[in-house]
JSON list of C-alpha atoms in Angstrom, two decimals:
[
{"chain": "A", "resi": 1, "resn": "UNK", "atom": "CA", "xyz": [109.68, 125.09, 80.74]},
{"chain": "A", "resi": 2, "resn": "UNK", "atom": "CA", "xyz": [110.17, 121.50, 81.86]},
{"chain": "A", "resi": 3, "resn": "UNK", "atom": "CA", "xyz": [113.57, 122.37, 83.29]},
{"chain": "A", "resi": 4, "resn": "UNK", "atom": "CA", "xyz": [112.13, 125.32, 85.21]},
{"chain": "A", "resi": 5, "resn": "UNK", "atom": "CA", "xyz": [109.34, 123.11, 86.58]},
{"chain": "A", "resi": 6, "resn": "UNK", "atom": "CA", "xyz": [111.82, 120.39, 87.61]},
{"chain": "A", "resi": 7, "resn": "UNK", "atom": "CA", "xyz": [114.11, 122.97, 89.25]},
{"chain": "A", "resi": 8, "resn": "UNK", "atom": "CA", "xyz": [111.18, 124.29, 91.28]},
{"chain": "A", "resi": 9, "resn": "UNK", "atom": "CA", "xyz": [110.17, 120.77, 92.21]},
{"chain": "A", "resi": 10, "resn": "UNK", "atom": "CA", "xyz": [113.71, 119.91, 93.28]},
{"chain": "A", "resi": 11, "resn": "UNK", "atom": "CA", "xyz": [113.93, 123.05, 95.40]},
{"chain": "A", "resi": 12, "resn": "UNK", "atom": "CA", "xyz": [110.56, 122.43, 97.06]},
{"chain": "A", "resi": 13, "resn": "UNK", "atom": "CA", "xyz": [111.17, 118.71, 97.51]},
{"chain": "A", "resi": 14, "resn": "UNK", "atom": "CA", "xyz": [114.65, 119.13, 99.01]},
{"chain": "A", "resi": 15, "resn": "UNK", "atom": "CA", "xyz": [113.42, 121.16, 101.97]},
{"chain": "A", "resi": 16, "resn": "UNK", "atom": "CA", "xyz": [111.94, 118.26, 103.99]},
{"chain": "A", "resi": 17, "resn": "UNK", "atom": "CA", "xyz": [115.13, 116.23, 103.77]},
{"chain": "A", "resi": 18, "resn": "UNK", "atom": "CA", "xyz": [117.83, 118.87, 103.83]},
{"chain": "A", "resi": 19, "resn": "UNK", "atom": "CA", "xyz": [121.01, 117.33, 105.14]},
{"chain": "A", "resi": 20, "resn": "UNK", "atom": "CA", "xyz": [120.19, 114.04, 103.43]},
{"chain": "A", "resi": 21, "resn": "UNK", "atom": "CA", "xyz": [123.77, 113.44, 102.28]},
{"chain": "A", "resi": 22, "resn": "UNK", "atom": "CA", "xyz": [124.97, 112.26, 105.70]},
{"chain": "A", "resi": 23, "resn": "UNK", "atom": "CA", "xyz": [122.00, 109.89, 106.03]},
{"chain": "A", "resi": 24, "resn": "UNK", "atom": "CA", "xyz": [122.24, 108.48, 102.51]},
{"chain": "A", "resi": 25, "resn": "UNK", "atom": "CA", "xyz": [126.01, 107.98, 102.81]},
{"chain": "A", "resi": 26, "resn": "UNK", "atom": "CA", "xyz": [125.58, 106.19, 106.14]},
{"chain": "A", "resi": 27, "resn": "UNK", "atom": "CA", "xyz": [122.83, 103.98, 104.68]},
{"chain": "A", "resi": 28, "resn": "UNK", "atom": "CA", "xyz": [124.94, 103.16, 101.61]},
{"chain": "A", "resi": 29, "resn": "UNK", "atom": "CA", "xyz": [127.93, 102.28, 103.80]},
{"chain": "A", "resi": 30, "resn": "UNK", "atom": "CA", "xyz": [125.76, 100.12, 106.07]},
{"chain": "A", "resi": 31, "resn": "UNK", "atom": "CA", "xyz": [124.26, 98.04, 103.25]},
{"chain": "A", "resi": 32, "resn": "UNK", "atom": "CA", "xyz": [127.03, 98.35, 100.64]},
{"chain": "A", "resi": 33, "resn": "UNK", "atom": "CA", "xyz": [124.55, 99.31, 97.91]},
{"chain": "A", "resi": 34, "resn": "UNK", "atom": "CA", "xyz": [123.43, 102.40, 96.02]},
{"chain": "A", "resi": 35, "resn": "UNK", "atom": "CA", "xyz": [121.03, 104.77, 97.78]},
{"chain": "A", "resi": 36, "resn": "UNK", "atom": "CA", "xyz": [118.68, 107.13, 95.92]},
{"chain": "A", "resi": 37, "resn": "UNK", "atom": "CA", "xyz": [116.27, 109.92, 96.79]},
{"chain": "A", "resi": 38, "resn": "UNK", "atom": "CA", "xyz": [113.27, 110.30, 94.46]},
{"chain": "A", "resi": 39, "resn": "UNK", "atom": "CA", "xyz": [110.12, 112.41, 94.16]},
{"chain": "A", "resi": 40, "resn": "UNK", "atom": "CA", "xyz": [106.84, 111.95, 92.32]},
{"chain": "A", "resi": 41, "resn": "UNK", "atom": "CA", "xyz": [106.24, 113.76, 89.03]},
{"chain": "A", "resi": 42, "resn": "UNK", "atom": "CA", "xyz": [102.96, 112.78, 87.41]},
{"chain": "A", "resi": 43, "resn": "UNK", "atom": "CA", "xyz": [103.01, 109.02, 86.94]},
{"chain": "A", "resi": 44, "resn": "UNK", "atom": "CA", "xyz": [106.77, 108.70, 87.33]},
{"chain": "A", "resi": 45, "resn": "UNK", "atom": "CA", "xyz": [109.36, 108.72, 90.08]},
{"chain": "A", "resi": 46, "resn": "UNK", "atom": "CA", "xyz": [112.27, 111.10, 89.39]},
{"chain": "A", "resi": 47, "resn": "UNK", "atom": "CA", "xyz": [115.66, 110.44, 91.00]},
{"chain": "A", "resi": 48, "resn": "UNK", "atom": "CA", "xyz": [117.19, 113.58, 92.52]},
{"chain": "A", "resi": 49, "resn": "UNK", "atom": "CA", "xyz": [120.12, 112.33, 94.58]},
{"chain": "A", "resi": 50, "resn": "UNK", "atom": "CA", "xyz": [122.34, 109.25, 94.64]},
{"chain": "A", "resi": 51, "resn": "UNK", "atom": "CA", "xyz": [125.15, 107.77, 96.70]},
{"chain": "A", "resi": 52, "resn": "UNK", "atom": "CA", "xyz": [126.95, 104.96, 94.90]},
{"chain": "A", "resi": 53, "resn": "UNK", "atom": "CA", "xyz": [127.38, 101.67, 96.70]},
{"chain": "A", "resi": 54, "resn": "UNK", "atom": "CA", "xyz": [130.73, 100.43, 97.93]},
{"chain": "A", "resi": 55, "resn": "UNK", "atom": "CA", "xyz": [130.70, 97.20, 95.92]},
{"chain": "A", "resi": 56, "resn": "UNK", "atom": "CA", "xyz": [132.84, 96.99, 92.81]},
{"chain": "A", "resi": 57, "resn": "UNK", "atom": "CA", "xyz": [129.92, 96.09, 90.56]},
{"chain": "A", "resi": 58, "resn": "UNK", "atom": "CA", "xyz": [127.41, 98.92, 90.53]},
{"chain": "A", "resi": 59, "resn": "UNK", "atom": "CA", "xyz": [124.53, 99.94, 88.32]},
{"chain": "A", "resi": 60, "resn": "UNK", "atom": "CA", "xyz": [124.30, 103.07, 86.22]},
{"chain": "A", "resi": 61, "resn": "UNK", "atom": "CA", "xyz": [123.60, 106.49, 87.64]},
{"chain": "A", "resi": 62, "resn": "UNK", "atom": "CA", "xyz": [119.91, 107.04, 88.36]},
{"chain": "A", "resi": 63, "resn": "UNK", "atom": "CA", "xyz": [120.25, 110.83, 88.72]},
{"chain": "A", "resi": 64, "resn": "UNK", "atom": "CA", "xyz": [117.56, 112.55, 86.66]},
{"chain": "A", "resi": 65, "resn": "UNK", "atom": "CA", "xyz": [116.11, 109.22, 85.53]},
{"chain": "A", "resi": 66, "resn": "UNK", "atom": "CA", "xyz": [112.34, 108.73, 85.45]},
{"chain": "A", "resi": 67, "resn": "UNK", "atom": "CA", "xyz": [110.71, 105.38, 86.13]},
{"chain": "A", "resi": 68, "resn": "UNK", "atom": "CA", "xyz": [107.06, 104.30, 86.13]},
{"chain": "A", "resi": 69, "resn": "UNK", "atom": "CA", "xyz": [105.40, 104.21, 89.54]},
{"chain": "A", "resi": 70, "resn": "UNK", "atom": "CA", "xyz": [103.91, 100.73, 89.11]},
{"chain": "A", "resi": 71, "resn": "UNK", "atom": "CA", "xyz": [107.23, 98.95, 88.49]},
{"chain": "A", "resi": 72, "resn": "UNK", "atom": "CA", "xyz": [109.59, 100.61, 90.97]},
{"chain": "A", "resi": 73, "resn": "UNK", "atom": "CA", "xyz": [110.07, 100.53, 94.72]},
{"chain": "A", "resi": 74, "resn": "UNK", "atom": "CA", "xyz": [110.31, 104.33, 94.72]},
{"chain": "A", "resi": 75, "resn": "UNK", "atom": "CA", "xyz": [107.08, 104.69, 92.76]},
{"chain": "A", "resi": 76, "resn": "UNK", "atom": "CA", "xyz": [105.21, 102.35, 95.08]},
{"chain": "A", "resi": 77, "resn": "UNK", "atom": "CA", "xyz": [106.46, 104.16, 98.20]},
{"chain": "A", "resi": 78, "resn": "UNK", "atom": "CA", "xyz": [105.57, 107.54, 96.67]},
{"chain": "A", "resi": 79, "resn": "UNK", "atom": "CA", "xyz": [102.01, 106.52, 95.77]},
{"chain": "A", "resi": 80, "resn": "UNK", "atom": "CA", "xyz": [100.91, 104.04, 98.44]},
{"chain": "A", "resi": 81, "resn": "UNK", "atom": "CA", "xyz": [99.68, 106.71, 100.87]},
{"chain": "A", "resi": 82, "resn": "UNK", "atom": "CA", "xyz": [97.89, 108.86, 98.30]},
{"chain": "A", "resi": 83, "resn": "UNK", "atom": "CA", "xyz": [94.09, 108.99, 98.25]},
{"chain": "A", "resi": 84, "resn": "UNK", "atom": "CA", "xyz": [92.53, 106.53, 95.77]},
{"chain": "A", "resi": 85, "resn": "UNK", "atom": "CA", "xyz": [91.91, 109.31, 93.23]},
{"chain": "A", "resi": 86, "resn": "UNK", "atom": "CA", "xyz": [95.45, 110.66, 93.51]},
{"chain": "A", "resi": 87, "resn": "UNK", "atom": "CA", "xyz": [96.87, 107.09, 93.32]},
{"chain": "A", "resi": 88, "resn": "UNK", "atom": "CA", "xyz": [94.95, 106.54, 90.09]},
{"chain": "A", "resi": 89, "resn": "UNK", "atom": "CA", "xyz": [96.32, 109.80, 88.66]},
{"chain": "A", "resi": 90, "resn": "UNK", "atom": "CA", "xyz": [99.87, 108.78, 89.63]},
{"chain": "A", "resi": 91, "resn": "UNK", "atom": "CA", "xyz": [99.54, 105.40, 87.94]},
{"chain": "A", "resi": 92, "resn": "UNK", "atom": "CA", "xyz": [100.49, 105.02, 84.27]},
{"chain": "A", "resi": 93, "resn": "UNK", "atom": "CA", "xyz": [97.44, 104.58, 82.02]},
{"chain": "A", "resi": 94, "resn": "UNK", "atom": "CA", "xyz": [98.87, 101.26, 80.88]},
{"chain": "A", "resi": 95, "resn": "UNK", "atom": "CA", "xyz": [100.83, 99.13, 83.33]},
{"chain": "A", "resi": 96, "resn": "UNK", "atom": "CA", "xyz": [103.49, 97.99, 80.91]},
{"chain": "A", "resi": 97, "resn": "UNK", "atom": "CA", "xyz": [105.21, 94.66, 81.54]},
{"chain": "A", "resi": 98, "resn": "UNK", "atom": "CA", "xyz": [108.89, 95.51, 81.76]},
{"chain": "A", "resi": 99, "resn": "UNK", "atom": "CA", "xyz": [109.94, 92.07, 83.05]},
{"chain": "A", "resi": 100, "resn": "UNK", "atom": "CA", "xyz": [108.21, 88.81, 83.91]},
{"chain": "A", "resi": 101, "resn": "UNK", "atom": "CA", "xyz": [107.72, 90.13, 87.47]},
{"chain": "A", "resi": 102, "resn": "UNK", "atom": "CA", "xyz": [106.19, 93.52, 86.64]},
{"chain": "A", "resi": 103, "resn": "UNK", "atom": "CA", "xyz": [102.71, 94.04, 88.08]},
{"chain": "A", "resi": 104, "resn": "UNK", "atom": "CA", "xyz": [100.34, 94.74, 85.18]},
{"chain": "A", "resi": 105, "resn": "UNK", "atom": "CA", "xyz": [96.97, 94.54, 86.92]},
{"chain": "A", "resi": 106, "resn": "UNK", "atom": "CA", "xyz": [95.46, 97.49, 88.81]},
{"chain": "A", "resi": 107, "resn": "UNK", "atom": "CA", "xyz": [93.94, 95.05, 91.29]},
{"chain": "A", "resi": 108, "resn": "UNK", "atom": "CA", "xyz": [97.32, 93.42, 91.99]},
{"chain": "A", "resi": 109, "resn": "UNK", "atom": "CA", "xyz": [98.99, 96.83, 92.23]},
{"chain": "A", "resi": 110, "resn": "UNK", "atom": "CA", "xyz": [96.40, 98.08, 94.74]},
{"chain": "A", "resi": 111, "resn": "UNK", "atom": "CA", "xyz": [96.94, 94.92, 96.82]},
{"chain": "A", "resi": 112, "resn": "UNK", "atom": "CA", "xyz": [100.70, 95.53, 96.71]},
{"chain": "A", "resi": 113, "resn": "UNK", "atom": "CA", "xyz": [100.22, 99.17, 97.77]},
{"chain": "A", "resi": 114, "resn": "UNK", "atom": "CA", "xyz": [98.13, 97.94, 100.70]},
{"chain": "A", "resi": 115, "resn": "UNK", "atom": "CA", "xyz": [101.07, 95.77, 101.76]},
{"chain": "A", "resi": 116, "resn": "UNK", "atom": "CA", "xyz": [103.38, 98.77, 101.40]},
{"chain": "A", "resi": 117, "resn": "UNK", "atom": "CA", "xyz": [101.12, 100.83, 103.71]},
{"chain": "A", "resi": 118, "resn": "UNK", "atom": "CA", "xyz": [100.99, 97.95, 106.21]},
{"chain": "A", "resi": 119, "resn": "UNK", "atom": "CA", "xyz": [104.75, 97.27, 106.23]},
{"chain": "A", "resi": 120, "resn": "UNK", "atom": "CA", "xyz": [105.96, 100.87, 105.82]},
{"chain": "A", "resi": 121, "resn": "UNK", "atom": "CA", "xyz": [108.23, 100.13, 102.86]},
{"chain": "A", "resi": 122, "resn": "UNK", "atom": "CA", "xyz": [108.08, 98.91, 99.27]},
{"chain": "A", "resi": 123, "resn": "UNK", "atom": "CA", "xyz": [110.06, 96.42, 97.23]},
{"chain": "A", "resi": 124, "resn": "UNK", "atom": "CA", "xyz": [110.60, 95.88, 93.53]},
{"chain": "A", "resi": 125, "resn": "UNK", "atom": "CA", "xyz": [112.51, 92.70, 92.88]},
{"chain": "A", "resi": 126, "resn": "UNK", "atom": "CA", "xyz": [113.25, 92.41, 89.16]},
{"chain": "A", "resi": 127, "resn": "UNK", "atom": "CA", "xyz": [110.09, 94.36, 88.28]},
{"chain": "A", "resi": 128, "resn": "UNK", "atom": "CA", "xyz": [111.76, 97.31, 86.57]},
{"chain": "A", "resi": 129, "resn": "UNK", "atom": "CA", "xyz": [114.78, 95.45, 85.18]},
{"chain": "A", "resi": 130, "resn": "UNK", "atom": "CA", "xyz": [115.91, 91.84, 85.31]},
{"chain": "A", "resi": 131, "resn": "UNK", "atom": "CA", "xyz": [118.66, 91.57, 87.90]},
{"chain": "A", "resi": 132, "resn": "UNK", "atom": "CA", "xyz": [117.72, 94.78, 89.77]},
{"chain": "A", "resi": 133, "resn": "UNK", "atom": "CA", "xyz": [116.30, 94.79, 93.30]},
{"chain": "A", "resi": 134, "resn": "UNK", "atom": "CA", "xyz": [115.22, 97.82, 95.33]},
{"chain": "A", "resi": 135, "resn": "UNK", "atom": "CA", "xyz": [113.66, 98.59, 98.71]},
{"chain": "A", "resi": 136, "resn": "UNK", "atom": "CA", "xyz": [112.23, 102.06, 99.44]},
{"chain": "A", "resi": 137, "resn": "UNK", "atom": "CA", "xyz": [110.53, 103.94, 102.27]},
{"chain": "A", "resi": 138, "resn": "UNK", "atom": "CA", "xyz": [108.66, 107.24, 102.32]},
{"chain": "A", "resi": 139, "resn": "UNK", "atom": "CA", "xyz": [110.14, 110.53, 103.48]},
{"chain": "A", "resi": 140, "resn": "UNK", "atom": "CA", "xyz": [107.43, 112.72, 105.00]},
{"chain": "A", "resi": 141, "resn": "UNK", "atom": "CA", "xyz": [107.14, 116.44, 105.56]},
{"chain": "A", "resi": 142, "resn": "UNK", "atom": "CA", "xyz": [106.13, 118.08, 108.85]},
{"chain": "A", "resi": 143, "resn": "UNK", "atom": "CA", "xyz": [102.46, 117.39, 108.03]},
{"chain": "A", "resi": 144, "resn": "UNK", "atom": "CA", "xyz": [103.06, 113.68, 107.51]},
{"chain": "A", "resi": 145, "resn": "UNK", "atom": "CA", "xyz": [102.66, 113.86, 103.73]},
{"chain": "A", "resi": 146, "resn": "UNK", "atom": "CA", "xyz": [104.96, 111.71, 101.59]},
{"chain": "A", "resi": 147, "resn": "UNK", "atom": "CA", "xyz": [107.25, 114.09, 99.69]},
{"chain": "A", "resi": 148, "resn": "UNK", "atom": "CA", "xyz": [110.08, 111.78, 98.63]},
{"chain": "A", "resi": 149, "resn": "UNK", "atom": "CA", "xyz": [111.50, 108.31, 99.06]},
{"chain": "A", "resi": 150, "resn": "UNK", "atom": "CA", "xyz": [114.83, 106.91, 100.09]},
{"chain": "A", "resi": 151, "resn": "UNK", "atom": "CA", "xyz": [115.72, 103.65, 98.35]},
{"chain": "A", "resi": 152, "resn": "UNK", "atom": "CA", "xyz": [118.46, 101.05, 98.35]},
{"chain": "A", "resi": 153, "resn": "UNK", "atom": "CA", "xyz": [119.06, 99.36, 95.00]},
{"chain": "A", "resi": 154, "resn": "UNK", "atom": "CA", "xyz": [121.49, 96.83, 93.65]},
{"chain": "A", "resi": 155, "resn": "UNK", "atom": "CA", "xyz": [121.78, 93.53, 91.86]},
{"chain": "A", "resi": 156, "resn": "UNK", "atom": "CA", "xyz": [119.32, 90.86, 92.94]},
{"chain": "A", "resi": 157, "resn": "UNK", "atom": "CA", "xyz": [122.18, 88.41, 93.49]},
{"chain": "A", "resi": 158, "resn": "UNK", "atom": "CA", "xyz": [123.32, 90.66, 96.38]},
{"chain": "A", "resi": 159, "resn": "UNK", "atom": "CA", "xyz": [119.96, 91.97, 97.57]},
{"chain": "A", "resi": 160, "resn": "UNK", "atom": "CA", "xyz": [118.63, 88.51, 98.32]},
{"chain": "A", "resi": 161, "resn": "UNK", "atom": "CA", "xyz": [115.60, 87.36, 100.35]},
{"chain": "A", "resi": 162, "resn": "UNK", "atom": "CA", "xyz": [117.92, 86.72, 103.30]},
{"chain": "A", "resi": 163, "resn": "UNK", "atom": "CA", "xyz": [118.77, 90.46, 103.34]},
{"chain": "A", "resi": 164, "resn": "UNK", "atom": "CA", "xyz": [115.32, 91.95, 102.68]},
{"chain": "A", "resi": 165, "resn": "UNK", "atom": "CA", "xyz": [114.32, 92.44, 106.33]},
{"chain": "A", "resi": 166, "resn": "UNK", "atom": "CA", "xyz": [117.69, 93.86, 107.37]},
{"chain": "A", "resi": 167, "resn": "UNK", "atom": "CA", "xyz": [117.81, 96.31, 104.45]},
{"chain": "A", "resi": 168, "resn": "UNK", "atom": "CA", "xyz": [114.15, 97.29, 104.88]},
{"chain": "A", "resi": 169, "resn": "UNK", "atom": "CA", "xyz": [114.73, 98.05, 108.57]},
{"chain": "A", "resi": 170, "resn": "UNK", "atom": "CA", "xyz": [117.66, 100.31, 107.69]},
{"chain": "A", "resi": 171, "resn": "UNK", "atom": "CA", "xyz": [115.80, 102.04, 104.85]},
{"chain": "A", "resi": 172, "resn": "UNK", "atom": "CA", "xyz": [112.79, 102.73, 107.10]},
{"chain": "A", "resi": 173, "resn": "UNK", "atom": "CA", "xyz": [115.11, 104.12, 109.81]},
{"chain": "A", "resi": 174, "resn": "UNK", "atom": "CA", "xyz": [116.87, 106.38, 107.28]},
{"chain": "A", "resi": 175, "resn": "UNK", "atom": "CA", "xyz": [113.50, 107.61, 105.95]},
{"chain": "A", "resi": 176, "resn": "UNK", "atom": "CA", "xyz": [112.38, 108.37, 109.52]},
{"chain": "A", "resi": 177, "resn": "UNK", "atom": "CA", "xyz": [115.54, 110.38, 110.12]},
{"chain": "A", "resi": 178, "resn": "UNK", "atom": "CA", "xyz": [115.10, 112.30, 106.87]},
{"chain": "A", "resi": 179, "resn": "UNK", "atom": "CA", "xyz": [111.49, 112.95, 107.93]},
{"chain": "A", "resi": 180, "resn": "UNK", "atom": "CA", "xyz": [112.70, 114.26, 111.27]},
{"chain": "A", "resi": 181, "resn": "UNK", "atom": "CA", "xyz": [110.99, 111.49, 113.24]},
{"chain": "A", "resi": 182, "resn": "UNK", "atom": "CA", "xyz": [113.82, 109.12, 114.04]},
{"chain": "A", "resi": 183, "resn": "UNK", "atom": "CA", "xyz": [117.52, 108.42, 114.17]},
{"chain": "A", "resi": 184, "resn": "UNK", "atom": "CA", "xyz": [119.52, 106.32, 111.73]},
{"chain": "A", "resi": 185, "resn": "UNK", "atom": "CA", "xyz": [122.23, 104.30, 113.44]}
]
């Protein structure tokens, strides 16, 4: 039953960003890192699509992987625009500390989600795994609802503070194109 539910979710979620391969490949080539598409399933983000980065050292495949919403850039971008009740339902009951940087307080998480809404993108720098950095932006359907995220991820020694703004700008542009509201150059 879980497989049938996931297949239906994949089919429904793919519609708003059909043709995503060209955008995710262009984004990966532009930043040299791995690009993922993810959707929300309960209190987890599920990775549905991936384009591997061009750098020799790359992380494992995220396809089909599930990660908690509180500790991932994809999870934060998927939940930031939900109503308070829906955000609470999409948050794990216990905000487990996965690294020293993982947010484990609901108050801190809500403040972070406010920043995500203000800036239009999310970041998780060594929150899910030590050495892993990610920046994500929401993909919206024709009604403006967040239905997926596009994210760039890679090692934190390559995704450094000096690159955050540049990568975030490109991720937001790619998300806008996937949403049908912008062009990715």
